[in-house]
CSV table of C-alpha atoms in Angstrom, one decimal:
chain,number,residue,atom,x,y,z
R,1,ARG,CA,-6.1,-22.7,7.8
R,2,GLY,CA,-8.2,-19.6,7.5
R,3,GLY,CA,-11.8,-18.5,7.9
R,4,ILE,CA,-13.4,-15.7,9.9
R,5,LEU,CA,-11.1,-16.0,12.9
R,6,ALA,CA,-8.0,-15.9,10.8
R,7,ARG,CA,-9.2,-12.8,9.0
R,8,ALA,CA,-10.1,-11.1,12.3
R,9,PHE,CA,-6.6,-11.9,13.6
R,10,TYR,CA,-5.0,-10.2,10.6
R,11,MET,CA,-7.3,-7.2,10.8
R,12,ILE,CA,-6.5,-6.7,14.5
R,13,SER,CA,-2.8,-7.1,13.7
R,14,ASN,CA,-2.9,-3.9,11.6
R,15,TYR,CA,-3.9,-1.9,14.7
R,16,VAL,CA,-1.3,-3.6,16.9
R,17,LEU,CA,1.4,-2.7,14.4
R,18,GLU,CA,0.2,0.9,14.4
R,19,TYR,CA,0.3,1.0,18.2
R,20,GLU,CA,3.9,-0.3,18.2
R,21,ILE,CA,5.0,2.2,15.7
R,22,VAL,CA,3.4,5.2,17.4
R,23,THR,CA,4.4,4.3,20.9
R,24,GLY,CA,7.8,2.8,20.4
R,25,TYR,CA,9.5,3.5,17.1
R,26,TYR,CA,8.0,6.3,15.1
R,27,GLU,CA,9.5,9.8,15.0
R,28,GLN,CA,8.7,12.6,12.5
R,29,TYR,CA,11.4,11.8,9.9
R,30,ASP,CA,11.7,8.0,10.4
R,31,VAL,CA,11.4,5.9,7.3
R,32,ILE,CA,9.5,2.7,8.2
R,33,ILE,CA,9.2,-0.3,5.9
R,34,ILE,CA,6.4,-2.7,6.5
R,35,ASP,CA,5.7,-6.0,4.9
R,36,ARG,CA,2.1,-6.1,3.8
R,37,TRP,CA,-0.2,-4.2,6.4
R,38,TYR,CA,-3.8,-3.2,5.8
R,39,ALA,CA,-3.6,-3.2,1.9
R,40,SER,CA,-2.8,-6.9,2.0
R,41,THR,CA,-5.6,-7.6,4.5
R,42,CYS,CA,-8.1,-5.8,2.2
R,43,GLY,CA,-6.8,-7.3,-1.0
R,44,TYR,CA,-6.9,-10.9,0.1
R,45,THR,CA,-10.2,-10.5,1.9
R,46,VAL,CA,-12.2,-9.0,-1.1
R,47,ALA,CA,-10.4,-11.3,-3.6
R,48,ARG,CA,-11.5,-14.4,-1.6
R,49,PRO,CA,-14.1,-13.7,1.0
R,50,PRO,CA,-14.2,-16.3,3.8
R,51,LYS,CA,-17.3,-18.4,4.4
R,52,ASN,CA,-19.1,-18.5,7.7
R,53,ASP,CA,-17.7,-21.9,8.6
R,54,SER,CA,-14.4,-23.2,10.0
R,55,SER,CA,-13.5,-25.1,6.9
R,56,ASN,CA,-13.5,-22.0,4.8
R,57,THR,CA,-13.9,-24.1,1.7
R,58,LEU,CA,-15.3,-22.9,-1.6
R,59,GLY,CA,-17.3,-24.9,-4.1
R,60,SER,CA,-16.3,-25.7,-7.7
R,61,GLY,CA,-14.7,-23.1,-9.8
R,62,GLU,CA,-18.0,-22.3,-11.5
R,63,GLU,CA,-19.7,-21.8,-8.1
R,64,GLU,CA,-16.9,-19.8,-6.8
R,65,GLU,CA,-16.9,-17.4,-9.8
R,66,GLN,CA,-20.7,-16.9,-9.3
R,67,ARG,CA,-20.2,-16.1,-5.6
R,68,ILE,CA,-17.3,-13.7,-5.8
R,69,PRO,CA,-18.1,-10.5,-7.7
R,70,ASN,CA,-15.6,-8.9,-10.1
R,71,ILE,CA,-13.2,-6.6,-8.3
R,72,GLY,CA,-13.9,-3.9,-10.8
R,73,ASP,CA,-17.6,-4.1,-9.9
R,74,MET,CA,-17.1,-3.6,-6.2
R,75,PRO,CA,-17.9,-0.1,-4.7
R,76,ASP,CA,-14.9,2.2,-3.9
R,77,LYS,CA,-15.8,2.3,-0.3
R,78,MET,CA,-14.8,-1.4,0.1
R,79,PHE,CA,-11.2,-0.3,-0.6
R,80,ASP,CA,-11.1,2.7,1.7
R,81,TRP,CA,-8.4,2.7,4.4
R,82,PRO,CA,-10.1,2.4,7.9
R,83,THR,CA,-10.6,5.9,9.3
R,84,ASP,CA,-9.5,4.7,12.8
R,85,LEU,CA,-6.2,3.3,11.4
R,86,ARG,CA,-4.5,6.7,11.5
R,87,LEU,CA,-1.1,5.9,9.9
R,88,ARG,CA,-1.1,5.4,6.2
R,89,PRO,CA,1.8,4.5,3.8
R,90,ASN,CA,3.3,7.2,1.6
R,91,ILE,CA,4.2,4.5,-0.9
R,92,LEU,CA,2.7,1.0,-1.6
R,93,LEU,CA,5.0,-1.3,-3.6
R,94,VAL,CA,3.2,-4.3,-5.1
R,95,LEU,CA,5.5,-7.1,-6.2
R,96,GLN,CA,4.1,-8.9,-9.2
R,97,ILE,CA,5.4,-12.3,-10.3
R,98,ASP,CA,4.5,-14.8,-13.0
R,99,GLN,CA,2.7,-17.9,-11.7
R,100,SER,CA,5.5,-20.3,-13.0
R,101,THR,CA,8.2,-18.3,-11.2
R,102,ARG,CA,6.1,-18.1,-8.0
R,103,GLN,CA,5.6,-21.8,-7.9
R,104,LYS,CA,9.3,-22.5,-8.5
R,105,ARG,CA,10.1,-20.3,-5.5
R,106,VAL,CA,7.4,-22.0,-3.3
R,107,ASP,CA,8.8,-25.4,-4.2
R,108,ASN,CA,12.4,-24.3,-3.6
R,109,ARG,CA,11.5,-22.9,-0.2
R,110,ALA,CA,9.7,-26.1,0.8
R,111,SER,CA,12.6,-28.2,-0.3
R,112,SER,CA,15.1,-26.0,1.5
R,113,THR,CA,13.0,-26.1,4.7
R,114,ALA,CA,12.7,-29.8,4.6
R,115,THR,CA,16.4,-30.3,4.1
R,116,THR,CA,17.6,-27.8,6.8
R,117,GLY,CA,14.9,-28.6,9.3
R,118,GLY,CA,13.5,-25.2,9.3
R,119,GLY,CA,14.2,-21.6,8.5
R,120,GLU,CA,16.9,-19.4,9.9
R,121,GLY,CA,17.9,-20.6,13.4
R,122,GLY,CA,16.8,-24.2,12.8
R,123,GLY,CA,13.8,-25.8,14.5
R,124,ALA,CA,10.7,-27.3,13.1
R,125,PRO,CA,9.8,-26.8,9.4
R,126,SER,CA,7.6,-23.8,8.8
R,127,ARG,CA,3.9,-24.4,8.7
R,128,PHE,CA,2.1,-25.1,5.4
R,129,ASN,CA,0.7,-21.9,3.9
R,130,PRO,CA,-2.7,-22.6,2.4
R,131,TRP,CA,-2.4,-19.5,0.1
R,132,ASP,CA,0.3,-21.3,-1.8
R,133,GLU,CA,-2.1,-24.1,-2.7
R,134,ARG,CA,-5.0,-21.7,-3.4
R,135,LEU,CA,-2.9,-19.6,-5.8
R,136,ALA,CA,-1.6,-22.6,-7.6
R,137,LYS,CA,-5.1,-24.0,-8.2
R,138,ASP,CA,-6.8,-20.7,-9.0
R,139,ILE,CA,-4.7,-18.5,-11.3
R,140,ALA,CA,-7.4,-15.9,-11.4
R,141,LEU,CA,-7.2,-15.5,-7.6
R,142,GLY,CA,-3.8,-13.9,-7.8
R,143,GLU,CA,-5.1,-11.6,-10.5
R,144,ARG,CA,-8.0,-10.5,-8.3
R,145,ILE,CA,-5.6,-9.9,-5.4
R,146,LEU,CA,-3.4,-7.7,-7.5
R,147,GLU,CA,-6.4,-5.7,-8.8
R,148,ALA,CA,-7.7,-5.3,-5.3
R,149,LEU,CA,-4.3,-4.0,-4.1
R,150,HIS,CA,-4.3,-1.3,-6.7
R,151,ARG,CA,-7.8,-0.2,-5.7
R,152,VAL,CA,-6.9,0.3,-2.0
R,153,ARG,CA,-7.4,3.9,-1.2
R,154,GLY,CA,-5.1,5.1,1.6
R,155,PRO,CA,-1.5,5.0,0.4
R,156,ASP,CA,-0.4,8.2,-1.3
R,157,GLU,CA,1.1,6.3,-4.3
R,158,THR,CA,1.0,2.7,-5.5
R,159,TYR,CA,3.6,1.2,-7.8
R,160,THR,CA,4.1,-2.3,-9.3
R,161,ILE,CA,7.5,-3.9,-9.3
R,162,ASN,CA,8.5,-6.8,-11.5
R,163,ALA,CA,9.6,-9.5,-9.0
R,164,ASN,CA,10.5,-12.2,-11.5
R,165,ASN,CA,14.2,-11.2,-11.5
R,166,SER,CA,16.9,-11.3,-8.8
R,167,ILE,CA,16.6,-9.9,-5.3
R,168,GLU,CA,19.2,-7.2,-6.4
R,169,ASP,CA,17.0,-6.2,-9.3
R,170,VAL,CA,13.9,-6.0,-7.2
R,171,ALA,CA,15.8,-3.8,-4.6
R,172,ARG,CA,17.0,-1.5,-7.4
R,173,GLN,CA,13.5,-1.0,-8.7
R,174,ALA,CA,12.2,-0.3,-5.3
R,175,LEU,CA,15.0,2.3,-4.6
R,176,ASP,CA,14.4,4.0,-7.9
R,177,ILE,CA,10.7,4.3,-7.1
R,178,VAL,CA,11.0,5.6,-3.5
R,179,LYS,CA,13.9,8.0,-4.0
R,180,LEU,CA,12.0,11.0,-5.4
R,181,PRO,CA,8.8,10.6,-3.3
R,182,MET,CA,10.8,10.3,-0.1
R,183,GLU,CA,12.8,13.4,-1.0
R,184,ARG,CA,9.5,15.2,-1.6
R,185,HIS,CA,8.0,13.9,1.7
R,186,LEU,CA,11.0,14.6,3.9
R,187,ASN,CA,12.0,17.9,2.5
R,188,PRO,CA,9.1,19.3,0.5
R,189,GLN,CA,10.1,23.0,0.6
R,190,ASP,CA,13.5,22.3,-1.0
R,191,HIS,CA,12.0,19.8,-3.4
R,192,PHE,CA,9.4,22.4,-4.7
R,193,ALA,CA,11.6,25.4,-4.4
R,194,SER,CA,11.6,26.0,-8.2
R,195,ASN,CA,8.1,24.7,-8.7
R,196,PRO,CA,5.5,26.7,-6.7
R,197,LEU,CA,2.5,25.3,-8.5
R,198,GLY,CA,3.8,21.8,-7.7
R,199,TRP,CA,4.1,22.8,-4.0
R,200,TRP,CA,0.6,24.1,-4.0
R,201,LYS,CA,-0.8,21.0,-5.5
R,202,TYR,CA,1.2,18.8,-3.1
R,203,MET,CA,-0.2,20.6,-0.1
R,204,GLY,CA,-3.7,20.5,-1.6
R,205,GLN,CA,-3.5,16.7,-1.9
R,206,ASN,CA,-2.2,16.4,1.7
R,207,LEU,CA,-5.2,18.4,2.8
R,208,GLN,CA,-7.5,16.3,0.6
R,209,LEU,CA,-8.6,19.4,-1.3
R,210,CYS,CA,-7.6,18.2,-4.7
R,211,ASP,CA,-6.9,15.0,-6.4
R,212,GLU,CA,-3.6,13.8,-8.0
R,213,SER,CA,-4.3,15.9,-11.2
R,214,GLY,CA,-4.9,19.0,-9.1
R,215,LYS,CA,-8.6,19.0,-9.7
R,216,ARG,CA,-10.6,20.3,-6.8
R,217,MET,CA,-12.4,17.6,-4.8
R,218,HIS,CA,-14.9,19.8,-3.0
R,219,HIS,CA,-17.5,22.1,-4.6
R,220,ALA,CA,-17.8,24.3,-1.5
R,221,LEU,CA,-15.7,27.5,-1.6
R,222,TRP,CA,-12.3,27.1,-0.2
R,223,ASN,CA,-9.0,29.0,-0.1
R,224,LEU,CA,-5.6,27.4,-0.1
R,225,GLN,CA,-2.7,29.7,0.6
R,226,VAL,CA,0.8,28.5,0.3
R,227,SER,CA,3.9,30.6,0.9
R,228,TYR,CA,7.5,29.9,1.3
R,229,ASN,CA,10.5,32.1,2.2
R,230,SER,CA,14.0,30.9,2.7
R,231,SER,CA,15.0,31.4,6.3
R,232,ASN,CA,17.4,34.3,6.1
R,233,GLY,CA,19.0,32.6,3.1
R,234,SER,CA,20.4,29.9,5.4
R,235,SER,CA,18.3,27.0,4.3
R,236,SER,CA,19.6,24.3,2.0
R,237,SER,CA,17.8,26.1,-0.8
R,238,SER,CA,20.2,29.0,-0.8
R,239,SER,CA,18.8,30.5,-4.0
R,240,GLY,CA,16.7,33.0,-2.0
R,241,LEU,CA,13.7,32.1,-4.2
R,242,LEU,CA,10.4,33.4,-2.9
R,243,ILE,CA,7.5,31.2,-3.7
R,244,PRO,CA,4.4,33.4,-4.2
R,245,ILE,CA,1.2,33.2,-2.3
R,246,LEU,CA,-1.3,31.3,-4.3
R,247,LYS,CA,-5.1,31.4,-3.8
R,248,THR,CA,-8.0,29.6,-5.4
R,249,VAL,CA,-11.7,29.5,-4.8
């Protein structure tokens, strides 16, 4: 039901997934959708650190609050993406839901599992998820997890989706969010054809030379040169626009 070994298992699983993507499925322009991954591992771990015993129990609410620091007071480095986990998401979607709606869905899922004898394909009912009980007893735990997820540094962009409504509505929100970033990621030259400064800032962020606002991240002198020419006028951007060379020091 948790503890150090469970956290170690989930941490290792992040590397196993990366290996499977790189060796078996990943190509340059593939779009890969992952449920959770390291952001979830980090968020759940810092929001509720495991104790060094197999029971992984916490004390009373007052004792727990004293032992677990506020997420906002934790140093940024606790939320850094591991340097040896090379793949990082372009977009992190965080589904946020009200406690009452979450509990109704948990109850409905449990009732459906008990009635049908398991999930899809039949078989034994799914195992009890201790996090359902923990989140029901400690409302602040869910808030800490959400705050931690938004502090994870690794994904290019993080968005929150209102998951209280229907599956169709959640899917629509997700598609609306990813459409523009994926266009920018898969075909950046066409995307920035009429916005050379945006292209320069985008490349600077990819090289970790500037932050999201375009502010330089390093004080050492550096040059960033970006140029774009349409390939003999045959690219999908047939305007023939020449993006000028840009330099900054």
